[in-house]
CSV table of C-alpha atoms in Angstrom, one decimal:
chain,number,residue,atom,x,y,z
A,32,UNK,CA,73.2,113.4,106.7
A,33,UNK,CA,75.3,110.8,108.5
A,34,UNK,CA,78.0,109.8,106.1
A,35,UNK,CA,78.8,106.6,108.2
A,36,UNK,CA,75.5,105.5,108.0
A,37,UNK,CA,74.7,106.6,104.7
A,38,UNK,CA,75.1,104.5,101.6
A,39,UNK,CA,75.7,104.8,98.1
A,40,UNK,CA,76.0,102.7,95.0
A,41,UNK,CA,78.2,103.8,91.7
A,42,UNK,CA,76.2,106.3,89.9
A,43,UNK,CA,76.4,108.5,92.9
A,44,UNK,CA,80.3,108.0,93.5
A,45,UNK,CA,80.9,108.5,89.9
A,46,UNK,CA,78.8,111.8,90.1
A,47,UNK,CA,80.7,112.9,93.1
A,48,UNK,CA,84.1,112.2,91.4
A,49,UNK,CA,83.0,113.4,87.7
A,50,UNK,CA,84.5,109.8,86.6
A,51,UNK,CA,81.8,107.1,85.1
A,52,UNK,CA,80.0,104.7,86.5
A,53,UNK,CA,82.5,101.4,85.7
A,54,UNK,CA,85.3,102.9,87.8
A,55,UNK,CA,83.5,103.3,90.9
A,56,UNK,CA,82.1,100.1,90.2
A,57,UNK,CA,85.7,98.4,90.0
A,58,UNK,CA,87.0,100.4,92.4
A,59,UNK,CA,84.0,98.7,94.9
A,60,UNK,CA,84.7,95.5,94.0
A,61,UNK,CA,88.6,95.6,94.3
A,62,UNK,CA,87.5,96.8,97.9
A,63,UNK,CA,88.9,100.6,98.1
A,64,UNK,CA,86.0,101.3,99.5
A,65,UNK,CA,85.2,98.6,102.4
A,66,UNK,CA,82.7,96.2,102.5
A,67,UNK,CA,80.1,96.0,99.9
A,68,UNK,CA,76.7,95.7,100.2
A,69,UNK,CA,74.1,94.3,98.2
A,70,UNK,CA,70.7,95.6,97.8
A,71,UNK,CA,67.6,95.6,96.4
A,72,UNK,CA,66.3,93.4,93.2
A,73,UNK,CA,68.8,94.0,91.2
A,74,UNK,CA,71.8,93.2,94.3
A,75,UNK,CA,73.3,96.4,93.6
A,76,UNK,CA,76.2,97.1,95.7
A,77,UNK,CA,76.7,100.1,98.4
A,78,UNK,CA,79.5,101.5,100.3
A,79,UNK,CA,79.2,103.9,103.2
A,80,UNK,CA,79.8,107.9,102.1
A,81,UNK,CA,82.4,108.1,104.6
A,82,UNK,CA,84.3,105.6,102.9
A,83,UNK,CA,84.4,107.2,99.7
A,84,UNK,CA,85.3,110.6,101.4
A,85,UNK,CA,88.5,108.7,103.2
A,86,UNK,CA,89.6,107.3,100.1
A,87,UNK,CA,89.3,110.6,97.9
A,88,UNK,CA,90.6,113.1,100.6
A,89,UNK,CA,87.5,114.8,100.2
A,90,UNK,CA,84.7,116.4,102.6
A,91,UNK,CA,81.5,115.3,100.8
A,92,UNK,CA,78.8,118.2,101.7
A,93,UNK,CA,75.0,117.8,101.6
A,94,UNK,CA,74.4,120.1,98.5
A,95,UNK,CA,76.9,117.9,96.5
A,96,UNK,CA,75.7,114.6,98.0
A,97,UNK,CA,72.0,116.0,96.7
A,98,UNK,CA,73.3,116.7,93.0
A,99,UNK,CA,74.8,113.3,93.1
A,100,UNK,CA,71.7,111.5,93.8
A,101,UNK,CA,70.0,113.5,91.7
A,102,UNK,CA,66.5,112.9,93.1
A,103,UNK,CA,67.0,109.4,92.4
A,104,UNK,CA,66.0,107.7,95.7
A,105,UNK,CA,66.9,104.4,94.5
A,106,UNK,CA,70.7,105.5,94.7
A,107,UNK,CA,71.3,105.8,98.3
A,108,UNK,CA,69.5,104.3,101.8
A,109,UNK,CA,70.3,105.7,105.3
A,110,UNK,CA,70.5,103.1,108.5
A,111,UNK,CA,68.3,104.7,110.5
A,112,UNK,CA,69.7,106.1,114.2
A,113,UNK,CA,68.6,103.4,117.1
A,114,UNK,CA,66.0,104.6,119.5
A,115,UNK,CA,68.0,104.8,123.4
A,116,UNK,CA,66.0,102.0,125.1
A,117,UNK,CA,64.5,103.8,128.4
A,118,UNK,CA,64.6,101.6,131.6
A,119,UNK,CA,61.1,101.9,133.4
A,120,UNK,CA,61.3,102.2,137.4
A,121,UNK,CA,59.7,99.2,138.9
């Protein structure tokens, strides 16, 4: 798990924090967190893990981030690594 390439909408911070949902939701909008980006039908917003992690002063680790998505797949999305272009010899 990339934190920097991981994302994550409100239920998960809030999880992470043990606060509820409509503070990490402020706190997104009010920009603590970066950027904001919107998603899926319902244009919920995301913000990068490591974002969250450099605001709290925390180290997020994979068994917390997992009980903080709770097997809800719906709750986070990875950018996928780019594949290193190989140059063919001509």
């Amino acid at each position: 798990m990339d934190p920097s390439r991981t994302y994550v909408s409100p239920p998960v911070i809030a999880a992470l924090q043990d606060k509820v949902r409509t503070t990490a939701l402020r706190r997104m909008l009010a920009g603590y967190y970066g950027p904001i980006v919107r998603r899926g039908r319902r244009n919920t917003p995301f913000v990068p893990l490591a974002a969250v992690a450099d605001f709290h002063g925390v180290n997020i680790t994979s068994d917390q981030f997992d009980a903080a998505v709770d097997g809800h797949r719906d709750r986070f999305f990875t950018i996928p690594t780019p594949e290193p272009e190989t140059v063919e010899a001509a």
